[in-house]
mmCIF file with all atom_site columns, C-alpha atoms in Angstrom:
data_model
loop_
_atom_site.group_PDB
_atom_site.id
_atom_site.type_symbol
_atom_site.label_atom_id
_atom_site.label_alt_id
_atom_site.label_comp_id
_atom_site.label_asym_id
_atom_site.label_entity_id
_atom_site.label_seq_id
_atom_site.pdbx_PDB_ins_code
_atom_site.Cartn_x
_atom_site.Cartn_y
_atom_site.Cartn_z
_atom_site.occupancy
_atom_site.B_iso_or_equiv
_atom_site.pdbx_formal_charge
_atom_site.auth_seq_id
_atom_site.auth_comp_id
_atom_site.auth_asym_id
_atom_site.auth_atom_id
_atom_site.pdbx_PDB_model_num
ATOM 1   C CA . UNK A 1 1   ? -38.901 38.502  -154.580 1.00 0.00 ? 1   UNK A CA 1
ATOM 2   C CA . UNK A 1 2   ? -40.904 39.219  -151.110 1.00 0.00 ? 2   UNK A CA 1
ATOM 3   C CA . UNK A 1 3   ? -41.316 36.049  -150.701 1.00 0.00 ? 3   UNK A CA 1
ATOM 4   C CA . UNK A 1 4   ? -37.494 34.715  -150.428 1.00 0.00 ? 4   UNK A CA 1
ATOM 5   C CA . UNK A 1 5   ? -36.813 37.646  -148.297 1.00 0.00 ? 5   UNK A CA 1
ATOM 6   C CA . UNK A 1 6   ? -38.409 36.701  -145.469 1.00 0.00 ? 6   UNK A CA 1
ATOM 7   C CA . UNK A 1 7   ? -39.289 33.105  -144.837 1.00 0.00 ? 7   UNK A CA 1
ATOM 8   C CA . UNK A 1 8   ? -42.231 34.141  -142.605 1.00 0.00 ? 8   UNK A CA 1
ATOM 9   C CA . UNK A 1 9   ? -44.095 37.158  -142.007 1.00 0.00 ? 9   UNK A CA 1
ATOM 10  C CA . UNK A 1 10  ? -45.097 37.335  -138.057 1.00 0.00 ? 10  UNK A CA 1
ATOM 11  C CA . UNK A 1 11  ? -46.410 40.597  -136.684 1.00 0.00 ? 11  UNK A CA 1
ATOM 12  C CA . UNK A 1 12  ? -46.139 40.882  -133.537 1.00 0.00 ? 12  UNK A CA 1
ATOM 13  C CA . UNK A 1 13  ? -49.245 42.836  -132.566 1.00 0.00 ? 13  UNK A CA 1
ATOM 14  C CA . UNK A 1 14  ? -50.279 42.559  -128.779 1.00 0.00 ? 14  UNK A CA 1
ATOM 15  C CA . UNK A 1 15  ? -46.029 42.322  -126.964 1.00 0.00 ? 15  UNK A CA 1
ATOM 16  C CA . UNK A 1 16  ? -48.612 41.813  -123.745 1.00 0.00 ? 16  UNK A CA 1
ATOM 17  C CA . UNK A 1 17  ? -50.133 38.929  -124.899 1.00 0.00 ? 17  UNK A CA 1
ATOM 18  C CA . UNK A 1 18  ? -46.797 37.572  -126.304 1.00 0.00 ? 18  UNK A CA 1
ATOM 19  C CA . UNK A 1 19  ? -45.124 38.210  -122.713 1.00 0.00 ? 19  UNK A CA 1
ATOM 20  C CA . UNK A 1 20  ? -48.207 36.495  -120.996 1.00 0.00 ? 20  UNK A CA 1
ATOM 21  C CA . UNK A 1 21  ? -47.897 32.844  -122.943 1.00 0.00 ? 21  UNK A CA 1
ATOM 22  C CA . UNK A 1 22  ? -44.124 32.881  -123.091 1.00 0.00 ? 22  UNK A CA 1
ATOM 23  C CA . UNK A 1 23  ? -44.341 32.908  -118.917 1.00 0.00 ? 23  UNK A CA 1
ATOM 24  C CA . UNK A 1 24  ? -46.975 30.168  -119.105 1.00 0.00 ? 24  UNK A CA 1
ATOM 25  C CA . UNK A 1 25  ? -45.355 27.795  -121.269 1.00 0.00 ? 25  UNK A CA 1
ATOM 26  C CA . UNK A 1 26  ? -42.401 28.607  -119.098 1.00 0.00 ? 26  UNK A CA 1
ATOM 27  C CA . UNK A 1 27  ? -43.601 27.862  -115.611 1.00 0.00 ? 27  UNK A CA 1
ATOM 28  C CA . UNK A 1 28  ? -45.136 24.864  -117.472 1.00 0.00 ? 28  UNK A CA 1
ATOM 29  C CA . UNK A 1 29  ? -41.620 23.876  -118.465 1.00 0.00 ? 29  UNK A CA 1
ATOM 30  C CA . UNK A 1 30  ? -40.412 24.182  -114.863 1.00 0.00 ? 30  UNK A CA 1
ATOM 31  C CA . UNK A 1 31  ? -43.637 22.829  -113.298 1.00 0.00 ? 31  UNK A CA 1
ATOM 32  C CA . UNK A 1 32  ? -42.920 19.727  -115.671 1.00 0.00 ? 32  UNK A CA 1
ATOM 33  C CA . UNK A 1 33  ? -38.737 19.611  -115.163 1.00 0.00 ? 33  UNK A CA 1
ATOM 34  C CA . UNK A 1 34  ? -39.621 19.319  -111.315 1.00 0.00 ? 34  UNK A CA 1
ATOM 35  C CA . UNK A 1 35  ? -41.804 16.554  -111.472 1.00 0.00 ? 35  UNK A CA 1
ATOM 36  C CA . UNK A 1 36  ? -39.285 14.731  -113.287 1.00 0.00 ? 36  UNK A CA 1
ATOM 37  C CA . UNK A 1 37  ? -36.271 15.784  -111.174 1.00 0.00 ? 37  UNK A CA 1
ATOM 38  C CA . UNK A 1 38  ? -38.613 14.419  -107.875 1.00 0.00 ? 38  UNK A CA 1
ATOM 39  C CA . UNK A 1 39  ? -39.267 11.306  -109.874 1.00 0.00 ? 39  UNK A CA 1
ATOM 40  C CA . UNK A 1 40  ? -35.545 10.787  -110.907 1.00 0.00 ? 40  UNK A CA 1
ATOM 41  C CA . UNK A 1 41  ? -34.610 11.566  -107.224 1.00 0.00 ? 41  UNK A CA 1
ATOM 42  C CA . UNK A 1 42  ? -36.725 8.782   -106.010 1.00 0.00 ? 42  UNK A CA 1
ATOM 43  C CA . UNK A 1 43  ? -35.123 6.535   -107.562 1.00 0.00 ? 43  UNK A CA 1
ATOM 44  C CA . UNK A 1 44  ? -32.124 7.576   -105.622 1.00 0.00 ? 44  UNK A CA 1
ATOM 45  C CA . UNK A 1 45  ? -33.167 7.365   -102.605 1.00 0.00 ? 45  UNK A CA 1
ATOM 46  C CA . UNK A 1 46  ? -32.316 4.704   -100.537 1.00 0.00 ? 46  UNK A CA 1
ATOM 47  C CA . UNK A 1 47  ? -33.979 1.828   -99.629  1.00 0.00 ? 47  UNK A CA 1
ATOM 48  C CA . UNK A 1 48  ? -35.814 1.645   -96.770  1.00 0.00 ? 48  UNK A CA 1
ATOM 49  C CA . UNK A 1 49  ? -34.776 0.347   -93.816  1.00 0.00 ? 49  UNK A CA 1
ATOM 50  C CA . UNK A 1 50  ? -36.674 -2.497  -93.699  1.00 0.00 ? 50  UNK A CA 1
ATOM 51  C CA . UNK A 1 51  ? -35.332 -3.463  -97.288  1.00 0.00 ? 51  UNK A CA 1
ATOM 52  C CA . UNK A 1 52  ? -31.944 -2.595  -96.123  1.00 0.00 ? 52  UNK A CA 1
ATOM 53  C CA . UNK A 1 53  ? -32.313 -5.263  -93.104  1.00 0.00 ? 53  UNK A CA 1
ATOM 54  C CA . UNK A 1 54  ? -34.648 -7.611  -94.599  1.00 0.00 ? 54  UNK A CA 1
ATOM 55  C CA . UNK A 1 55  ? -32.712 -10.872 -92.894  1.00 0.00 ? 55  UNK A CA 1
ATOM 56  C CA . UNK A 1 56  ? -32.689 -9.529  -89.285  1.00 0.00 ? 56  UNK A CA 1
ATOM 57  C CA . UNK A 1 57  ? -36.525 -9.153  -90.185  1.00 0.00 ? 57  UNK A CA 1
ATOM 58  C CA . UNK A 1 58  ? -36.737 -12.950 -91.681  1.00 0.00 ? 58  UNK A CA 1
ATOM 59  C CA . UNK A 1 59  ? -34.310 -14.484 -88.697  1.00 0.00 ? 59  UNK A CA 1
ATOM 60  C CA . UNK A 1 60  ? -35.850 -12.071 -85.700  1.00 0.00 ? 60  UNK A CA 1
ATOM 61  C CA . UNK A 1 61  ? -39.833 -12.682 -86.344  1.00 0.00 ? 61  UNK A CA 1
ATOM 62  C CA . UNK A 1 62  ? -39.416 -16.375 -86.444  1.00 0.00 ? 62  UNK A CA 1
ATOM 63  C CA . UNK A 1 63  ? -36.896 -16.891 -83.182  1.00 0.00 ? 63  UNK A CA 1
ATOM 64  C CA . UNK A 1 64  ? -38.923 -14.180 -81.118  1.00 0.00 ? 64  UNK A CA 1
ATOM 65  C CA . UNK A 1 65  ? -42.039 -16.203 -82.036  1.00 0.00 ? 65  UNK A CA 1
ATOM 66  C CA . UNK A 1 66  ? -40.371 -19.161 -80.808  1.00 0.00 ? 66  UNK A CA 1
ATOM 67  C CA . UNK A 1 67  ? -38.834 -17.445 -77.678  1.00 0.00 ? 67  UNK A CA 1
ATOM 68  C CA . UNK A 1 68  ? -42.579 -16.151 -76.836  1.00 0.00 ? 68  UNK A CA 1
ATOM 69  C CA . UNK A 1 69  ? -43.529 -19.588 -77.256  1.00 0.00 ? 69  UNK A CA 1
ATOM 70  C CA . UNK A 1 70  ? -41.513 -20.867 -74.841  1.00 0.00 ? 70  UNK A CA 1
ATOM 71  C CA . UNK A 1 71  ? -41.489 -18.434 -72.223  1.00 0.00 ? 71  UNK A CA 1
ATOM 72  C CA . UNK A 1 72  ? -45.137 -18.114 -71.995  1.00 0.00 ? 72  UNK A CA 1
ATOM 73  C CA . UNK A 1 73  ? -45.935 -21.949 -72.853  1.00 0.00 ? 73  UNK A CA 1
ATOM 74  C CA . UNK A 1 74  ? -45.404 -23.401 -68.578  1.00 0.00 ? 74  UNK A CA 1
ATOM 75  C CA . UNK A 1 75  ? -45.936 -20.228 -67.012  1.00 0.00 ? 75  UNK A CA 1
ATOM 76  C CA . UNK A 1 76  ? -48.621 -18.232 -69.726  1.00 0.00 ? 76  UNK A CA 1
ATOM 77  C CA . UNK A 1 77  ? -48.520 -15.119 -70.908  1.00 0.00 ? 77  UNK A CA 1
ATOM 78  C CA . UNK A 1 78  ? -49.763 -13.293 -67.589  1.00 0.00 ? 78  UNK A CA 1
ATOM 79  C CA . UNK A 1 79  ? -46.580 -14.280 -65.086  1.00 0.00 ? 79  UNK A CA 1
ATOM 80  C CA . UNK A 1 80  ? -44.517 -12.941 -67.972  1.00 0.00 ? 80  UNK A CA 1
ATOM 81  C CA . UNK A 1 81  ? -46.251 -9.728  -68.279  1.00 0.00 ? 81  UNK A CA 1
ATOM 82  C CA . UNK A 1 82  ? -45.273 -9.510  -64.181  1.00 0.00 ? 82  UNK A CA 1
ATOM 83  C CA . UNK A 1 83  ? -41.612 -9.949  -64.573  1.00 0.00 ? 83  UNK A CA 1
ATOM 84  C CA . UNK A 1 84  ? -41.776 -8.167  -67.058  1.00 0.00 ? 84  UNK A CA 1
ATOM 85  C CA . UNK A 1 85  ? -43.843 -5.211  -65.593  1.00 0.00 ? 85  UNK A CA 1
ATOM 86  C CA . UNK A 1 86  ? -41.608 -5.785  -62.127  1.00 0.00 ? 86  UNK A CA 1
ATOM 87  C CA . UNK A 1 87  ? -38.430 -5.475  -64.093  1.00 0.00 ? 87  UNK A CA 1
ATOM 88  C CA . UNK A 1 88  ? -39.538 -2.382  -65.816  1.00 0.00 ? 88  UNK A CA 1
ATOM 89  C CA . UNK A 1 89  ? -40.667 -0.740  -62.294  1.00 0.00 ? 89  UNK A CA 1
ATOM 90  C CA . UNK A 1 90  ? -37.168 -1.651  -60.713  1.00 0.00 ? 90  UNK A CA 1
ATOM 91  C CA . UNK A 1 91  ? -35.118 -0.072  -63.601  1.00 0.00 ? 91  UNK A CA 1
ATOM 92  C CA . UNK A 1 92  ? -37.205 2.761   -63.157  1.00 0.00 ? 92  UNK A CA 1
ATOM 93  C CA . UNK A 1 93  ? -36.899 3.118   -59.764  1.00 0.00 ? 93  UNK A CA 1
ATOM 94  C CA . UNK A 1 94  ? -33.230 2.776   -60.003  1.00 0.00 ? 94  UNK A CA 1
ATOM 95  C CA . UNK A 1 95  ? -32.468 4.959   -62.779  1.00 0.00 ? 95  UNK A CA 1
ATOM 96  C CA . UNK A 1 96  ? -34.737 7.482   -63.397  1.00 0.00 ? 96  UNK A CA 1
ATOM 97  C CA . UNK A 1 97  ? -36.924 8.008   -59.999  1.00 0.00 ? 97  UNK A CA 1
ATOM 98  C CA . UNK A 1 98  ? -33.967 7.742   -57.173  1.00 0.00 ? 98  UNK A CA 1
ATOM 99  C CA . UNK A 1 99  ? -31.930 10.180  -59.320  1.00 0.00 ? 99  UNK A CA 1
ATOM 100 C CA . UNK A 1 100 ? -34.050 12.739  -59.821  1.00 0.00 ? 100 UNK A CA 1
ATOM 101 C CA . UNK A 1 101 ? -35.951 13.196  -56.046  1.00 0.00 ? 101 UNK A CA 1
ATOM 102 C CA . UNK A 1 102 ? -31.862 13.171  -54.967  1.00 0.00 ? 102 UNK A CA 1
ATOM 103 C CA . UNK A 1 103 ? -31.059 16.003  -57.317  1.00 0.00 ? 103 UNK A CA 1
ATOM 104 C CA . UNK A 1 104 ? -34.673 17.463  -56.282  1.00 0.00 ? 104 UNK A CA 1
ATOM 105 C CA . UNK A 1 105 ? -33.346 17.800  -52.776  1.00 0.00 ? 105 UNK A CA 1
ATOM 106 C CA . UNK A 1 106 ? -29.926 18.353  -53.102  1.00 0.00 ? 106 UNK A CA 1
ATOM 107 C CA . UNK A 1 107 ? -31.626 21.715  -55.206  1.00 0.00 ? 107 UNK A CA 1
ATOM 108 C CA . UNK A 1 108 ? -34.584 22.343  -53.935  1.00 0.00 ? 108 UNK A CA 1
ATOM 109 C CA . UNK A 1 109 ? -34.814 21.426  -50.102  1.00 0.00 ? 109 UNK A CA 1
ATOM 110 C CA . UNK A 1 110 ? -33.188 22.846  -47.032  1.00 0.00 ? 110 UNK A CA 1
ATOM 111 C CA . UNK A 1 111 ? -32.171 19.528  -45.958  1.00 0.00 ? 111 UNK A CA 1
ATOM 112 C CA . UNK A 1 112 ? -30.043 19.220  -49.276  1.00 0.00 ? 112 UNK A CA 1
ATOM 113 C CA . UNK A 1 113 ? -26.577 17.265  -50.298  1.00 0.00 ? 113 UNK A CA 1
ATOM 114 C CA . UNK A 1 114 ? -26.584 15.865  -46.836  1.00 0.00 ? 114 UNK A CA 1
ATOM 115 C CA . UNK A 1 115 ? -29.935 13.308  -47.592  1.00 0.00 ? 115 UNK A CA 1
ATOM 116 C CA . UNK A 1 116 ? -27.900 12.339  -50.470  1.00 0.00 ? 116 UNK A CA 1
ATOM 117 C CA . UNK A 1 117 ? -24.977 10.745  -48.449  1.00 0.00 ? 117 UNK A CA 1
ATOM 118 C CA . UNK A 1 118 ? -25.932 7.838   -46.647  1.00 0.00 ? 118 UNK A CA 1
ATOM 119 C CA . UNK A 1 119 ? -25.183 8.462   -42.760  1.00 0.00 ? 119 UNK A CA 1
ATOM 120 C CA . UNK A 1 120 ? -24.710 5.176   -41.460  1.00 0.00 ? 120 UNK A CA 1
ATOM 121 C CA . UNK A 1 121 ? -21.964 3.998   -44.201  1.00 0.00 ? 121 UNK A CA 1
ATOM 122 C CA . UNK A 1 122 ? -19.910 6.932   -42.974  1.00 0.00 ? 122 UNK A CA 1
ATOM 123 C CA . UNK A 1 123 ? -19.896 6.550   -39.465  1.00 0.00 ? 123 UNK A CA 1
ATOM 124 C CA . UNK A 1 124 ? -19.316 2.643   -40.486  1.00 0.00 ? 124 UNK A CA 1
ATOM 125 C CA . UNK A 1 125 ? -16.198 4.126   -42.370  1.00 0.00 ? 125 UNK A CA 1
ATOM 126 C CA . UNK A 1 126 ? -14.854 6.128   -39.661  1.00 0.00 ? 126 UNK A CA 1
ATOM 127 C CA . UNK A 1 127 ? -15.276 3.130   -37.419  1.00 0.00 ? 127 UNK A CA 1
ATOM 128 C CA . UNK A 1 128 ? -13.134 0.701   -39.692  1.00 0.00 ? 128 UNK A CA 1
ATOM 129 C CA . UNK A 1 129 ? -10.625 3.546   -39.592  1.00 0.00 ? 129 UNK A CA 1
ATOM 130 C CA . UNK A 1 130 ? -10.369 4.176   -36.261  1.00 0.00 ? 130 UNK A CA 1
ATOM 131 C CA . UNK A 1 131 ? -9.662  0.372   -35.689  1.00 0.00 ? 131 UNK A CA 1
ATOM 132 C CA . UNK A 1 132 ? -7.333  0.269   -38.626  1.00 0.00 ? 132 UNK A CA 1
ATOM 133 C CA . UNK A 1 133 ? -5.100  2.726   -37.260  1.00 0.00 ? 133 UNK A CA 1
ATOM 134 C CA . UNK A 1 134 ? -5.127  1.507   -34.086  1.00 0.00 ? 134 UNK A CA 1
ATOM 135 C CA . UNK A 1 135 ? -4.449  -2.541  -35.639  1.00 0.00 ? 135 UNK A CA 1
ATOM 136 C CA . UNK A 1 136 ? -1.580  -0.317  -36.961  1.00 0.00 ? 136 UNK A CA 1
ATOM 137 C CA . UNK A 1 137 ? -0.493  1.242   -34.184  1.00 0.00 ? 137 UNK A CA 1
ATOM 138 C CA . UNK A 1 138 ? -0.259  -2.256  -31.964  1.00 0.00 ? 138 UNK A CA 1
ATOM 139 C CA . UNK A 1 139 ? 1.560   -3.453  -34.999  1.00 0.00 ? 139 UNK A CA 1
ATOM 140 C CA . UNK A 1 140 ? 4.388   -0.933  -36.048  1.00 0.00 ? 140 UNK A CA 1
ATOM 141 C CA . UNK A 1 141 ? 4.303   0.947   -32.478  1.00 0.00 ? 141 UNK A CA 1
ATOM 142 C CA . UNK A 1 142 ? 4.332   -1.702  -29.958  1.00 0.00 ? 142 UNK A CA 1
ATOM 143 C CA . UNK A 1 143 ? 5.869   0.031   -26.909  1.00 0.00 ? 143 UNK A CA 1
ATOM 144 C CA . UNK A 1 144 ? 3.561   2.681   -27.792  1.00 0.00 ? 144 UNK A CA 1
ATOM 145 C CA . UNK A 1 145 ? 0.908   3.755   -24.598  1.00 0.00 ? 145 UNK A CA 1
ATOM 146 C CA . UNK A 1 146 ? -1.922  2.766   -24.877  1.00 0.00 ? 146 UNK A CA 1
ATOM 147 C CA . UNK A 1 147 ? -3.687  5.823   -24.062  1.00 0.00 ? 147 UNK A CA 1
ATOM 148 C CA . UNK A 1 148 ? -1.688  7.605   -26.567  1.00 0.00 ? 148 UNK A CA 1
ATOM 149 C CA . UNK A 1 149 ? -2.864  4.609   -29.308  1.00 0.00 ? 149 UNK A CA 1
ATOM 150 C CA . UNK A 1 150 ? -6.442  5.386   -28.374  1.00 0.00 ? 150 UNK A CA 1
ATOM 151 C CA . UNK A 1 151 ? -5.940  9.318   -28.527  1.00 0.00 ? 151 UNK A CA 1
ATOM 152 C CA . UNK A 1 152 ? -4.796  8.788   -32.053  1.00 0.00 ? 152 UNK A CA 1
ATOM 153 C CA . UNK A 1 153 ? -6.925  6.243   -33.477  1.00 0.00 ? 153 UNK A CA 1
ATOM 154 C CA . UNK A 1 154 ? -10.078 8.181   -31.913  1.00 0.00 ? 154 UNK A CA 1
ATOM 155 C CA . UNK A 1 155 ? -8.219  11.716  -33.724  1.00 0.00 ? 155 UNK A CA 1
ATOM 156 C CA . UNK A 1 156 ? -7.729  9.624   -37.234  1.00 0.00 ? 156 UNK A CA 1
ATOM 157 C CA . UNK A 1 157 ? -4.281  10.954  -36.815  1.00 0.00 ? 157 UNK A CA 1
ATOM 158 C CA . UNK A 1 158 ? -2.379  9.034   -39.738  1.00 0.00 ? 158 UNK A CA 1
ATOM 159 C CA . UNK A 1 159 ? 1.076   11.428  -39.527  1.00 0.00 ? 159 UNK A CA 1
ATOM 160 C CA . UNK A 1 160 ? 3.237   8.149   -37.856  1.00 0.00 ? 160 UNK A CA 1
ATOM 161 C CA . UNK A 1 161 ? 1.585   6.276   -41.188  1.00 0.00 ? 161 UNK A CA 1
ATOM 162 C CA . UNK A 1 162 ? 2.732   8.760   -43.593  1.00 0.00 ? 162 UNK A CA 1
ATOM 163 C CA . UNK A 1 163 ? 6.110   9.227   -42.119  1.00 0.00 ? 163 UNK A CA 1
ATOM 164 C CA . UNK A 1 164 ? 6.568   5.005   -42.294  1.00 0.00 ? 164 UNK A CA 1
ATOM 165 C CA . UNK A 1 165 ? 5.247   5.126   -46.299  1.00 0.00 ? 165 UNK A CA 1
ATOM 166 C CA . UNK A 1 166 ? 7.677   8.078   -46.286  1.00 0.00 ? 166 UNK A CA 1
ATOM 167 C CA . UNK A 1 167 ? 10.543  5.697   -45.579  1.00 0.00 ? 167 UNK A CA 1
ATOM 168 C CA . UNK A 1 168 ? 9.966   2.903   -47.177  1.00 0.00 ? 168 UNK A CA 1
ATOM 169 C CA . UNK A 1 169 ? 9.227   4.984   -50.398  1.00 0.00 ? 169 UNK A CA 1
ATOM 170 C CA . UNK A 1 170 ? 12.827  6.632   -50.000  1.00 0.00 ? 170 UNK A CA 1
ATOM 171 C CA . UNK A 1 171 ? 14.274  2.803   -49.716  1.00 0.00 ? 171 UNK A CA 1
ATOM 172 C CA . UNK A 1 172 ? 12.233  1.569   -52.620  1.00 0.00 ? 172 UNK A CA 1
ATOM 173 C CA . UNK A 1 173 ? 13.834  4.577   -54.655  1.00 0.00 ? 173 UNK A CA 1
ATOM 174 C CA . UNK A 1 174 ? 17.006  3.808   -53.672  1.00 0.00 ? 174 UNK A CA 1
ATOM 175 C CA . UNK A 1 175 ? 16.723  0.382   -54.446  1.00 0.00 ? 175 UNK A CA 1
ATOM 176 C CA . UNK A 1 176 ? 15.997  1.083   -57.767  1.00 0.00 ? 176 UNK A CA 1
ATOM 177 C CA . UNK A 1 177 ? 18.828  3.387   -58.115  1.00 0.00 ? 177 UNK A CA 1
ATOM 178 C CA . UNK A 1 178 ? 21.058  0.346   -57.171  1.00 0.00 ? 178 UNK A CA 1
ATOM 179 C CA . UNK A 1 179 ? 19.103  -1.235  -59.456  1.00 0.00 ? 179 UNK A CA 1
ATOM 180 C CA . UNK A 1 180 ? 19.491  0.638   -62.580  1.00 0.00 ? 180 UNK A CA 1
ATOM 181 C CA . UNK A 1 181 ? 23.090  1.489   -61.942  1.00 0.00 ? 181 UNK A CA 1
ATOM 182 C CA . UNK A 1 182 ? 24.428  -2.394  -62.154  1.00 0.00 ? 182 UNK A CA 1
#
């Protein structure tokens, strides 16, 4: 009858011990449920992008091949290479060195923002001015002395131009009253 008791008669005699293989067999277990969850994950993961773009990579070998071909067949490779190394120097001339020895002095120098403007295109555009107004001036003013043409035009003085766009902005806006009222 102490047999059907108790199916099994374990005595637990070291609890160290016991403690000891139970945390073995369990960082075993998750040792083993990691490798499997990396494994699982990688197949996942997407392809890569090669894979993903496999016909650029089958159309874009073969016509670069041929463009290479063709560009260096007449000329060779070498006069490429110097368009291509000429090309490379101008962009960077353009858009990296230029930019950054401006912003260098504009910072940096005592001569600053006013190396950055270019002189001569300004005193070009005051010139055009000057003769604009004064084309103006013979134009609208007529009667107008001539001294008095050359005093303004030399001044820049555009008030008679604004006071004329005045006017004609005052009869555009009526127009358009007349406009929308019919």
């Amino acid at each position: 009858s102490k047999n059907n008791n108790s199916s099994s008669s374990v005595i637990i005699s070291d609890l160290h011990n016991l403690s000891n293989e139970v945390s073995a067999i369990l960082q075993s277990i998750e040792i083993h449920l990691e490798q499997q969850r990396t494994r699982r994950l990688h197949r996942l993961r997407p392809r890569s992008r090669l894979r993903r773009n496999w016909y650029l990579v089958a159309v874009g070998v073969p016509v670069s091949a041929y463009v290479i071909y063709k560009l260096t067949k007449e000329h060779g490779g070498i006069y490429l290479l110097k368009i291509l190394c000429s090309k490379m120097a101008d962009i960077y001339r353009d858009h990296v060195s230029e930019p950054i020895n401006s912003i260098y002095q504009e910072l940096f120098t005592d001569s600053g923002r006013i190396d950055v403007t270019d002189r001569k295109a300004r005193m070009d555009t005051i010139e055009s001015l000057k003769r604009m107004i004064r084309s103006w001036l013979e134009e609208y003013f007529p009667k107008m002395p001539l001294e008095e043409k050359m005093e303004r035009a030399e001044t820049m003085d555009i008030s008679l131009i604004e006071e004329r766009f005045e006017e004609s902005i005052k009869h555009i806006y009526e127009l358009n009253s007349v406009v929308r009222m019919s």
